JSON list of C-alpha atoms in Angstrom, two decimals:
[
{"chain": "A", "resi": 1, "resn": "UNK", "atom": "CA", "xyz": [0.00, 0.00, 0.00]},
{"chain": "A", "resi": 2, "resn": "UNK", "atom": "CA", "xyz": [2.94, 2.34, 0.61]},
{"chain": "A", "resi": 3, "resn": "UNK", "atom": "CA", "xyz": [4.16, 1.67, -2.94]},
{"chain": "A", "resi": 4, "resn": "UNK", "atom": "CA", "xyz": [0.67, 2.18, -4.41]},
{"chain": "A", "resi": 5, "resn": "UNK", "atom": "CA", "xyz": [0.18, 5.36, -2.40]},
{"chain": "A", "resi": 6, "resn": "UNK", "atom": "CA", "xyz": [3.59, 6.68, -3.46]},
{"chain": "A", "resi": 7, "resn": "UNK", "atom": "CA", "xyz": [2.80, 6.41, -7.18]},
{"chain": "A", "resi": 8, "resn": "UNK", "atom": "CA", "xyz": [-0.69, 7.86, -6.84]},
{"chain": "A", "resi": 9, "resn": "UNK", "atom": "CA", "xyz": [0.28, 10.73, -4.52]},
{"chain": "A", "resi": 10, "resn": "UNK", "atom": "CA", "xyz": [3.40, 11.84, -6.42]},
{"chain": "A", "resi": 11, "resn": "UNK", "atom": "CA", "xyz": [2.36, 11.13, -10.00]},
{"chain": "A", "resi": 12, "resn": "UNK", "atom": "CA", "xyz": [2.78, 14.33, -12.01]},
{"chain": "A", "resi": 13, "resn": "UNK", "atom": "CA", "xyz": [4.49, 16.22, -9.18]},
{"chain": "A", "resi": 14, "resn": "UNK", "atom": "CA", "xyz": [7.36, 18.33, -10.60]},
{"chain": "A", "resi": 15, "resn": "UNK", "atom": "CA", "xyz": [10.80, 16.91, -9.87]},
{"chain": "A", "resi": 16, "resn": "UNK", "atom": "CA", "xyz": [12.00, 20.02, -8.06]},
{"chain": "A", "resi": 17, "resn": "UNK", "atom": "CA", "xyz": [9.16, 19.61, -5.55]},
{"chain": "A", "resi": 18, "resn": "UNK", "atom": "CA", "xyz": [10.00, 15.96, -4.97]},
{"chain": "A", "resi": 19, "resn": "UNK", "atom": "CA", "xyz": [13.58, 16.94, -4.17]},
{"chain": "A", "resi": 20, "resn": "UNK", "atom": "CA", "xyz": [12.76, 19.93, -1.96]},
{"chain": "A", "resi": 21, "resn": "UNK", "atom": "CA", "xyz": [15.47, 20.73, 0.58]},
{"chain": "A", "resi": 22, "resn": "UNK", "atom": "CA", "xyz": [17.85, 18.41, -1.26]},
{"chain": "A", "resi": 23, "resn": "UNK", "atom": "CA", "xyz": [20.74, 20.36, 0.24]},
{"chain": "A", "resi": 24, "resn": "UNK", "atom": "CA", "xyz": [20.14, 18.57, 3.53]},
{"chain": "A", "resi": 25, "resn": "UNK", "atom": "CA", "xyz": [22.00, 15.38, 4.37]},
{"chain": "A", "resi": 26, "resn": "UNK", "atom": "CA", "xyz": [19.83, 12.20, 4.31]},
{"chain": "A", "resi": 27, "resn": "UNK", "atom": "CA", "xyz": [20.55, 11.76, 8.02]},
{"chain": "A", "resi": 28, "resn": "UNK", "atom": "CA", "xyz": [18.97, 15.15, 8.71]},
{"chain": "A", "resi": 29, "resn": "UNK", "atom": "CA", "xyz": [15.81, 14.08, 6.89]},
{"chain": "A", "resi": 30, "resn": "UNK", "atom": "CA", "xyz": [15.77, 10.83, 8.88]},
{"chain": "A", "resi": 31, "resn": "UNK", "atom": "CA", "xyz": [16.14, 12.72, 12.17]},
{"chain": "A", "resi": 32, "resn": "UNK", "atom": "CA", "xyz": [13.30, 15.07, 11.17]},
{"chain": "A", "resi": 33, "resn": "UNK", "atom": "CA", "xyz": [11.10, 12.05, 10.33]},
{"chain": "A", "resi": 34, "resn": "UNK", "atom": "CA", "xyz": [11.85, 10.35, 13.66]},
{"chain": "A", "resi": 35, "resn": "UNK", "atom": "CA", "xyz": [11.16, 13.60, 15.49]},
{"chain": "A", "resi": 36, "resn": "UNK", "atom": "CA", "xyz": [7.73, 13.78, 13.89]},
{"chain": "A", "resi": 37, "resn": "UNK", "atom": "CA", "xyz": [6.94, 10.11, 14.62]},
{"chain": "A", "resi": 38, "resn": "UNK", "atom": "CA", "xyz": [8.22, 10.13, 18.21]},
{"chain": "A", "resi": 39, "resn": "UNK", "atom": "CA", "xyz": [5.07, 11.60, 19.85]},
{"chain": "A", "resi": 40, "resn": "UNK", "atom": "CA", "xyz": [2.87, 9.03, 18.08]},
{"chain": "A", "resi": 41, "resn": "UNK", "atom": "CA", "xyz": [5.25, 6.22, 19.02]},
{"chain": "A", "resi": 42, "resn": "UNK", "atom": "CA", "xyz": [5.25, 7.26, 22.67]},
{"chain": "A", "resi": 43, "resn": "UNK", "atom": "CA", "xyz": [1.43, 7.25, 22.79]},
{"chain": "A", "resi": 44, "resn": "UNK", "atom": "CA", "xyz": [1.21, 3.81, 21.16]},
{"chain": "A", "resi": 45, "resn": "UNK", "atom": "CA", "xyz": [3.87, 2.38, 23.48]},
{"chain": "A", "resi": 46, "resn": "UNK", "atom": "CA", "xyz": [2.24, 3.86, 26.61]},
{"chain": "A", "resi": 47, "resn": "UNK", "atom": "CA", "xyz": [-1.22, 2.54, 25.71]},
{"chain": "A", "resi": 48, "resn": "UNK", "atom": "CA", "xyz": [-0.26, -0.93, 24.44]},
{"chain": "A", "resi": 49, "resn": "UNK", "atom": "CA", "xyz": [2.63, -1.85, 26.74]},
{"chain": "A", "resi": 50, "resn": "UNK", "atom": "CA", "xyz": [2.22, 0.29, 29.86]},
{"chain": "A", "resi": 51, "resn": "UNK", "atom": "CA", "xyz": [-1.61, 0.22, 29.94]},
{"chain": "A", "resi": 52, "resn": "UNK", "atom": "CA", "xyz": [-1.72, 4.01, 30.34]},
{"chain": "A", "resi": 53, "resn": "UNK", "atom": "CA", "xyz": [-5.16, 5.49, 29.49]},
{"chain": "A", "resi": 54, "resn": "UNK", "atom": "CA", "xyz": [-5.19, 7.06, 26.03]},
{"chain": "A", "resi": 55, "resn": "UNK", "atom": "CA", "xyz": [-6.45, 10.46, 27.22]},
{"chain": "A", "resi": 56, "resn": "UNK", "atom": "CA", "xyz": [-3.71, 10.69, 29.85]},
{"chain": "A", "resi": 57, "resn": "UNK", "atom": "CA", "xyz": [-1.04, 9.67, 27.30]},
{"chain": "A", "resi": 58, "resn": "UNK", "atom": "CA", "xyz": [-2.26, 12.31, 24.84]},
{"chain": "A", "resi": 59, "resn": "UNK", "atom": "CA", "xyz": [-2.31, 14.98, 27.55]},
{"chain": "A", "resi": 60, "resn": "UNK", "atom": "CA", "xyz": [1.26, 14.23, 28.67]},
{"chain": "A", "resi": 61, "resn": "UNK", "atom": "CA", "xyz": [2.61, 14.19, 25.10]},
{"chain": "A", "resi": 62, "resn": "UNK", "atom": "CA", "xyz": [0.83, 17.44, 24.15]},
{"chain": "A", "resi": 63, "resn": "UNK", "atom": "CA", "xyz": [2.04, 19.26, 27.27]},
{"chain": "A", "resi": 64, "resn": "UNK", "atom": "CA", "xyz": [5.57, 17.96, 26.74]},
{"chain": "A", "resi": 65, "resn": "UNK", "atom": "CA", "xyz": [5.60, 19.22, 23.14]},
{"chain": "A", "resi": 66, "resn": "UNK", "atom": "CA", "xyz": [4.32, 22.63, 24.21]},
{"chain": "A", "resi": 67, "resn": "UNK", "atom": "CA", "xyz": [7.19, 22.81, 26.69]},
{"chain": "A", "resi": 68, "resn": "UNK", "atom": "CA", "xyz": [9.90, 21.48, 24.35]},
{"chain": "A", "resi": 69, "resn": "UNK", "atom": "CA", "xyz": [8.94, 23.76, 21.45]},
{"chain": "A", "resi": 70, "resn": "UNK", "atom": "CA", "xyz": [8.28, 26.70, 23.81]},
{"chain": "A", "resi": 71, "resn": "UNK", "atom": "CA", "xyz": [4.87, 27.44, 22.38]},
{"chain": "A", "resi": 72, "resn": "UNK", "atom": "CA", "xyz": [3.66, 30.99, 22.97]},
{"chain": "A", "resi": 73, "resn": "UNK", "atom": "CA", "xyz": [0.41, 31.65, 24.81]},
{"chain": "A", "resi": 74, "resn": "UNK", "atom": "CA", "xyz": [-1.21, 33.17, 21.72]},
{"chain": "A", "resi": 75, "resn": "UNK", "atom": "CA", "xyz": [-0.43, 29.99, 19.76]},
{"chain": "A", "resi": 76, "resn": "UNK", "atom": "CA", "xyz": [-1.81, 27.76, 22.53]},
{"chain": "A", "resi": 77, "resn": "UNK", "atom": "CA", "xyz": [-5.06, 29.75, 22.56]},
{"chain": "A", "resi": 78, "resn": "UNK", "atom": "CA", "xyz": [-5.24, 29.38, 18.78]},
{"chain": "A", "resi": 79, "resn": "UNK", "atom": "CA", "xyz": [-4.80, 25.60, 19.07]},
{"chain": "A", "resi": 80, "resn": "UNK", "atom": "CA", "xyz": [-7.56, 25.39, 21.67]},
{"chain": "A", "resi": 81, "resn": "UNK", "atom": "CA", "xyz": [-9.88, 27.49, 19.53]},
{"chain": "A", "resi": 82, "resn": "UNK", "atom": "CA", "xyz": [-9.34, 25.23, 16.51]},
{"chain": "A", "resi": 83, "resn": "UNK", "atom": "CA", "xyz": [-9.79, 22.09, 18.61]},
{"chain": "A", "resi": 84, "resn": "UNK", "atom": "CA", "xyz": [-13.22, 23.27, 19.80]},
{"chain": "A", "resi": 85, "resn": "UNK", "atom": "CA", "xyz": [-14.45, 24.36, 16.39]},
{"chain": "A", "resi": 86, "resn": "UNK", "atom": "CA", "xyz": [-18.24, 24.08, 16.21]},
{"chain": "A", "resi": 87, "resn": "UNK", "atom": "CA", "xyz": [-17.95, 22.53, 12.74]},
{"chain": "A", "resi": 88, "resn": "UNK", "atom": "CA", "xyz": [-15.80, 19.70, 14.08]},
{"chain": "A", "resi": 89, "resn": "UNK", "atom": "CA", "xyz": [-17.99, 19.17, 17.16]},
{"chain": "A", "resi": 90, "resn": "UNK", "atom": "CA", "xyz": [-21.18, 18.91, 15.07]},
{"chain": "A", "resi": 91, "resn": "UNK", "atom": "CA", "xyz": [-19.34, 16.72, 12.57]},
{"chain": "A", "resi": 92, "resn": "UNK", "atom": "CA", "xyz": [-18.36, 14.19, 15.24]},
{"chain": "A", "resi": 93, "resn": "UNK", "atom": "CA", "xyz": [-21.84, 14.28, 16.78]},
{"chain": "A", "resi": 94, "resn": "UNK", "atom": "CA", "xyz": [-23.49, 13.71, 13.39]},
{"chain": "A", "resi": 95, "resn": "UNK", "atom": "CA", "xyz": [-21.29, 10.72, 12.56]},
{"chain": "A", "resi": 96, "resn": "UNK", "atom": "CA", "xyz": [-21.90, 9.05, 15.93]},
{"chain": "A", "resi": 97, "resn": "UNK", "atom": "CA", "xyz": [-25.65, 9.74, 15.67]},
{"chain": "A", "resi": 98, "resn": "UNK", "atom": "CA", "xyz": [-25.76, 8.14, 12.21]},
{"chain": "A", "resi": 99, "resn": "UNK", "atom": "CA", "xyz": [-23.88, 5.05, 13.46]},
{"chain": "A", "resi": 100, "resn": "UNK", "atom": "CA", "xyz": [-26.24, 4.63, 16.41]},
{"chain": "A", "resi": 101, "resn": "UNK", "atom": "CA", "xyz": [-29.29, 5.02, 14.15]},
{"chain": "A", "resi": 102, "resn": "UNK", "atom": "CA", "xyz": [-28.01, 2.22, 11.92]},
{"chain": "A", "resi": 103, "resn": "UNK", "atom": "CA", "xyz": [-27.61, -0.04, 14.93]},
{"chain": "A", "resi": 104, "resn": "UNK", "atom": "CA", "xyz": [-30.95, 0.91, 16.50]},
{"chain": "A", "resi": 105, "resn": "UNK", "atom": "CA", "xyz": [-32.91, 0.49, 13.25]},
{"chain": "A", "resi": 106, "resn": "UNK", "atom": "CA", "xyz": [-31.55, -3.01, 12.70]},
{"chain": "A", "resi": 107, "resn": "UNK", "atom": "CA", "xyz": [-30.54, -2.12, 9.12]},
{"chain": "A", "resi": 108, "resn": "UNK", "atom": "CA", "xyz": [-27.22, -3.95, 9.39]},
{"chain": "A", "resi": 109, "resn": "UNK", "atom": "CA", "xyz": [-28.82, -7.08, 10.84]},
{"chain": "A", "resi": 110, "resn": "UNK", "atom": "CA", "xyz": [-31.41, -7.16, 8.04]},
{"chain": "A", "resi": 111, "resn": "UNK", "atom": "CA", "xyz": [-28.66, -6.84, 5.44]},
{"chain": "A", "resi": 112, "resn": "UNK", "atom": "CA", "xyz": [-26.84, -9.81, 6.97]},
{"chain": "A", "resi": 113, "resn": "UNK", "atom": "CA", "xyz": [-30.03, -11.88, 6.88]},
{"chain": "A", "resi": 114, "resn": "UNK", "atom": "CA", "xyz": [-30.56, -10.94, 3.22]},
{"chain": "A", "resi": 115, "resn": "UNK", "atom": "CA", "xyz": [-27.06, -12.06, 2.22]},
{"chain": "A", "resi": 116, "resn": "UNK", "atom": "CA", "xyz": [-27.55, -15.34, 4.08]},
{"chain": "A", "resi": 117, "resn": "UNK", "atom": "CA", "xyz": [-30.70, -16.04, 2.04]},
{"chain": "A", "resi": 118, "resn": "UNK", "atom": "CA", "xyz": [-28.89, -15.22, -1.22]},
{"chain": "A", "resi": 119, "resn": "UNK", "atom": "CA", "xyz": [-26.38, -18.05, -0.54]},
{"chain": "A", "resi": 120, "resn": "UNK", "atom": "CA", "xyz": [-23.43, -16.20, -2.02]},
{"chain": "A", "resi": 121, "resn": "UNK", "atom": "CA", "xyz": [-19.93, -17.76, -2.25]},
{"chain": "A", "resi": 122, "resn": "UNK", "atom": "CA", "xyz": [-17.90, -17.53, 0.97]},
{"chain": "A", "resi": 123, "resn": "UNK", "atom": "CA", "xyz": [-15.43, -14.98, -0.43]},
{"chain": "A", "resi": 124, "resn": "UNK", "atom": "CA", "xyz": [-18.31, -12.77, -1.59]},
{"chain": "A", "resi": 125, "resn": "UNK", "atom": "CA", "xyz": [-19.88, -12.84, 1.89]},
{"chain": "A", "resi": 126, "resn": "UNK", "atom": "CA", "xyz": [-16.52, -12.18, 3.55]},
{"chain": "A", "resi": 127, "resn": "UNK", "atom": "CA", "xyz": [-16.12, -9.13, 1.32]},
{"chain": "A", "resi": 128, "resn": "UNK", "atom": "CA", "xyz": [-19.63, -7.70, 1.18]},
{"chain": "A", "resi": 129, "resn": "UNK", "atom": "CA", "xyz": [-20.59, -7.82, 4.87]},
{"chain": "A", "resi": 130, "resn": "UNK", "atom": "CA", "xyz": [-17.53, -6.08, 6.39]},
{"chain": "A", "resi": 131, "resn": "UNK", "atom": "CA", "xyz": [-17.22, -3.71, 3.43]},
{"chain": "A", "resi": 132, "resn": "UNK", "atom": "CA", "xyz": [-20.82, -2.46, 3.55]},
{"chain": "A", "resi": 133, "resn": "UNK", "atom": "CA", "xyz": [-20.86, -2.07, 7.34]},
{"chain": "A", "resi": 134, "resn": "UNK", "atom": "CA", "xyz": [-17.50, -0.28, 7.19]},
{"chain": "A", "resi": 135, "resn": "UNK", "atom": "CA", "xyz": [-18.82, 1.96, 4.41]},
{"chain": "A", "resi": 136, "resn": "UNK", "atom": "CA", "xyz": [-21.99, 2.82, 6.36]},
{"chain": "A", "resi": 137, "resn": "UNK", "atom": "CA", "xyz": [-20.36, 3.47, 9.74]},
{"chain": "A", "resi": 138, "resn": "UNK", "atom": "CA", "xyz": [-16.81, 4.60, 8.91]},
{"chain": "A", "resi": 139, "resn": "UNK", "atom": "CA", "xyz": [-15.62, 2.93, 12.11]},
{"chain": "A", "resi": 140, "resn": "UNK", "atom": "CA", "xyz": [-13.34, -0.12, 12.28]},
{"chain": "A", "resi": 141, "resn": "UNK", "atom": "CA", "xyz": [-14.73, -1.34, 15.60]},
{"chain": "A", "resi": 142, "resn": "UNK", "atom": "CA", "xyz": [-18.23, -1.23, 14.13]},
{"chain": "A", "resi": 143, "resn": "UNK", "atom": "CA", "xyz": [-17.66, -3.59, 11.20]},
{"chain": "A", "resi": 144, "resn": "UNK", "atom": "CA", "xyz": [-15.57, -5.93, 13.35]},
{"chain": "A", "resi": 145, "resn": "UNK", "atom": "CA", "xyz": [-18.05, -6.01, 16.23]},
{"chain": "A", "resi": 146, "resn": "UNK", "atom": "CA", "xyz": [-21.12, -6.37, 14.01]},
{"chain": "A", "resi": 147, "resn": "UNK", "atom": "CA", "xyz": [-19.95, -8.79, 11.32]},
{"chain": "A", "resi": 148, "resn": "UNK", "atom": "CA", "xyz": [-17.12, -10.91, 12.71]},
{"chain": "A", "resi": 149, "resn": "UNK", "atom": "CA", "xyz": [-19.24, -12.89, 15.20]},
{"chain": "A", "resi": 150, "resn": "UNK", "atom": "CA", "xyz": [-21.38, -13.93, 12.21]},
{"chain": "A", "resi": 151, "resn": "UNK", "atom": "CA", "xyz": [-18.39, -14.62, 9.95]},
{"chain": "A", "resi": 152, "resn": "UNK", "atom": "CA", "xyz": [-16.46, -16.81, 12.39]},
{"chain": "A", "resi": 153, "resn": "UNK", "atom": "CA", "xyz": [-18.23, -20.05, 11.32]},
{"chain": "A", "resi": 154, "resn": "UNK", "atom": "CA", "xyz": [-17.29, -19.29, 7.70]},
{"chain": "A", "resi": 155, "resn": "UNK", "atom": "CA", "xyz": [-13.59, -18.86, 8.41]},
{"chain": "A", "resi": 156, "resn": "UNK", "atom": "CA", "xyz": [-13.17, -21.91, 10.64]},
{"chain": "A", "resi": 157, "resn": "UNK", "atom": "CA", "xyz": [-11.21, -24.76, 9.04]},
{"chain": "A", "resi": 158, "resn": "UNK", "atom": "CA", "xyz": [-10.74, -27.99, 11.03]},
{"chain": "A", "resi": 159, "resn": "UNK", "atom": "CA", "xyz": [-11.62, -26.18, 14.22]},
{"chain": "A", "resi": 160, "resn": "UNK", "atom": "CA", "xyz": [-9.07, -23.42, 13.62]},
{"chain": "A", "resi": 161, "resn": "UNK", "atom": "CA", "xyz": [-9.48, -19.86, 12.33]},
{"chain": "A", "resi": 162, "resn": "UNK", "atom": "CA", "xyz": [-8.18, -19.58, 8.78]},
{"chain": "A", "resi": 163, "resn": "UNK", "atom": "CA", "xyz": [-5.92, -16.51, 9.03]},
{"chain": "A", "resi": 164, "resn": "UNK", "atom": "CA", "xyz": [-5.92, -15.63, 5.30]},
{"chain": "A", "resi": 165, "resn": "UNK", "atom": "CA", "xyz": [-9.74, -15.64, 5.28]},
{"chain": "A", "resi": 166, "resn": "UNK", "atom": "CA", "xyz": [-9.80, -13.60, 8.48]},
{"chain": "A", "resi": 167, "resn": "UNK", "atom": "CA", "xyz": [-7.32, -11.13, 6.99]},
{"chain": "A", "resi": 168, "resn": "UNK", "atom": "CA", "xyz": [-9.38, -10.84, 3.82]},
{"chain": "A", "resi": 169, "resn": "UNK", "atom": "CA", "xyz": [-12.55, -10.08, 5.81]},
{"chain": "A", "resi": 170, "resn": "UNK", "atom": "CA", "xyz": [-10.71, -7.44, 7.84]},
{"chain": "A", "resi": 171, "resn": "UNK", "atom": "CA", "xyz": [-9.14, -5.85, 4.76]},
{"chain": "A", "resi": 172, "resn": "UNK", "atom": "CA", "xyz": [-12.55, -5.72, 3.06]},
{"chain": "A", "resi": 173, "resn": "UNK", "atom": "CA", "xyz": [-14.09, -3.94, 6.05]},
{"chain": "A", "resi": 174, "resn": "UNK", "atom": "CA", "xyz": [-11.17, -1.55, 6.32]},
{"chain": "A", "resi": 175, "resn": "UNK", "atom": "CA", "xyz": [-11.50, -0.69, 2.62]},
{"chain": "A", "resi": 176, "resn": "UNK", "atom": "CA", "xyz": [-15.12, 0.21, 3.33]},
{"chain": "A", "resi": 177, "resn": "UNK", "atom": "CA", "xyz": [-14.05, 2.43, 6.25]},
{"chain": "A", "resi": 178, "resn": "UNK", "atom": "CA", "xyz": [-11.53, 4.27, 4.07]},
{"chain": "A", "resi": 179, "resn": "UNK", "atom": "CA", "xyz": [-14.17, 4.94, 1.41]},
{"chain": "A", "resi": 180, "resn": "UNK", "atom": "CA", "xyz": [-16.87, 5.90, 3.92]},
{"chain": "A", "resi": 181, "resn": "UNK", "atom": "CA", "xyz": [-18.11, 9.50, 3.62]},
{"chain": "A", "resi": 182, "resn": "UNK", "atom": "CA", "xyz": [-18.66, 9.47, 7.40]},
{"chain": "A", "resi": 183, "resn": "UNK", "atom": "CA", "xyz": [-15.14, 8.31, 8.31]},
{"chain": "A", "resi": 184, "resn": "UNK", "atom": "CA", "xyz": [-14.03, 10.79, 10.96]},
{"chain": "A", "resi": 185, "resn": "UNK", "atom": "CA", "xyz": [-10.35, 10.71, 9.99]},
{"chain": "A", "resi": 186, "resn": "UNK", "atom": "CA", "xyz": [-11.32, 11.51, 6.41]},
{"chain": "A", "resi": 187, "resn": "UNK", "atom": "CA", "xyz": [-13.77, 14.26, 7.30]},
{"chain": "A", "resi": 188, "resn": "UNK", "atom": "CA", "xyz": [-11.50, 15.95, 9.85]},
{"chain": "A", "resi": 189, "resn": "UNK", "atom": "CA", "xyz": [-8.53, 15.83, 7.47]},
{"chain": "A", "resi": 190, "resn": "UNK", "atom": "CA", "xyz": [-10.56, 17.49, 4.70]},
{"chain": "A", "resi": 191, "resn": "UNK", "atom": "CA", "xyz": [-11.84, 20.05, 7.22]},
{"chain": "A", "resi": 192, "resn": "UNK", "atom": "CA", "xyz": [-8.32, 20.80, 8.46]},
{"chain": "A", "resi": 193, "resn": "UNK", "atom": "CA", "xyz": [-6.84, 21.25, 4.97]},
{"chain": "A", "resi": 194, "resn": "UNK", "atom": "CA", "xyz": [-9.96, 23.06, 3.76]},
{"chain": "A", "resi": 195, "resn": "UNK", "atom": "CA", "xyz": [-10.38, 20.82, 0.73]},
{"chain": "A", "resi": 196, "resn": "UNK", "atom": "CA", "xyz": [-13.43, 19.41, -1.04]},
{"chain": "A", "resi": 197, "resn": "UNK", "atom": "CA", "xyz": [-14.23, 15.85, 0.04]},
{"chain": "A", "resi": 198, "resn": "UNK", "atom": "CA", "xyz": [-15.22, 14.86, -3.51]},
{"chain": "A", "resi": 199, "resn": "UNK", "atom": "CA", "xyz": [-11.84, 15.88, -4.94]},
{"chain": "A", "resi": 200, "resn": "UNK", "atom": "CA", "xyz": [-10.02, 13.46, -2.65]},
{"chain": "A", "resi": 201, "resn": "UNK", "atom": "CA", "xyz": [-12.18, 10.49, -3.64]},
{"chain": "A", "resi": 202, "resn": "UNK", "atom": "CA", "xyz": [-10.47, 10.09, -7.02]},
{"chain": "A", "resi": 203, "resn": "UNK", "atom": "CA", "xyz": [-7.26, 9.23, -5.15]},
{"chain": "A", "resi": 204, "resn": "UNK", "atom": "CA", "xyz": [-9.02, 6.90, -2.72]},
{"chain": "A", "resi": 205, "resn": "UNK", "atom": "CA", "xyz": [-10.75, 5.05, -5.56]},
{"chain": "A", "resi": 206, "resn": "UNK", "atom": "CA", "xyz": [-7.35, 4.46, -7.20]},
{"chain": "A", "resi": 207, "resn": "UNK", "atom": "CA", "xyz": [-5.66, 3.05, -4.11]},
{"chain": "A", "resi": 208, "resn": "UNK", "atom": "CA", "xyz": [-8.25, 1.47, -1.80]},
{"chain": "A", "resi": 209, "resn": "UNK", "atom": "CA", "xyz": [-9.23, -1.48, -4.08]},
{"chain": "A", "resi": 210, "resn": "UNK", "atom": "CA", "xyz": [-5.66, -2.74, -3.69]},
{"chain": "A", "resi": 211, "resn": "UNK", "atom": "CA", "xyz": [-6.39, -3.63, -0.04]},
{"chain": "A", "resi": 212, "resn": "UNK", "atom": "CA", "xyz": [-8.94, -6.46, -0.60]},
{"chain": "A", "resi": 213, "resn": "UNK", "atom": "CA", "xyz": [-6.95, -7.55, -3.66]},
{"chain": "A", "resi": 214, "resn": "UNK", "atom": "CA", "xyz": [-3.95, -8.10, -1.40]},
{"chain": "A", "resi": 215, "resn": "UNK", "atom": "CA", "xyz": [-6.28, -10.15, 0.83]},
{"chain": "A", "resi": 216, "resn": "UNK", "atom": "CA", "xyz": [-7.25, -12.34, -2.14]},
{"chain": "A", "resi": 217, "resn": "UNK", "atom": "CA", "xyz": [-3.56, -12.78, -2.95]},
{"chain": "A", "resi": 218, "resn": "UNK", "atom": "CA", "xyz": [-2.90, -13.97, 0.61]},
{"chain": "A", "resi": 219, "resn": "UNK", "atom": "CA", "xyz": [-5.62, -16.59, 0.22]},
{"chain": "A", "resi": 220, "resn": "UNK", "atom": "CA", "xyz": [-4.22, -17.80, -3.11]},
{"chain": "A", "resi": 221, "resn": "UNK", "atom": "CA", "xyz": [-0.64, -18.03, -1.77]},
{"chain": "A", "resi": 222, "resn": "UNK", "atom": "CA", "xyz": [-1.41, -20.04, 1.38]}
]
């Protein structure tokens, strides 16, 4: 996916932009990259290995960065103002309300029952169910929690979970999440960069299908 994303994101970009700041030594670029990834790495490490609550980890990292980079008060107030933007608050509320309405209405359950009656091939069911739920909710936990309990019997082989089939089902659901118009990461990114959501879709439609295709490849190579 990194390779696919590289070609799609940088296709047609002028060479001088690709080689911006080429006067720097490669080690300097590597240090800058590690510096940017360090806060994220610390949060992941604290949550997964030290069992530190996510909110507390985020708070400590944010405060530490403000101290290290000596952020001015006026900048801090600007960050707080942007974080509590009414557009973002209503956006998050709307997405969560839509997800809860889908669950309360039983729409997802009815869709699952319909596919069961259709008697589709196993791979088709493993793709359609997670993908559609991911597309409707835009939340990874939603498609996993809703569909995987129903898919488990289909991916059991000799009493064991078939990992390639499980991976394919997960990749299918995640592809749906990435293409979902209610995916919070997608919406907030477009809001932050002040870009039209529809313009970004042409890039997503070029790259996202590669995810379930990789899942099919894993099944064929087992």
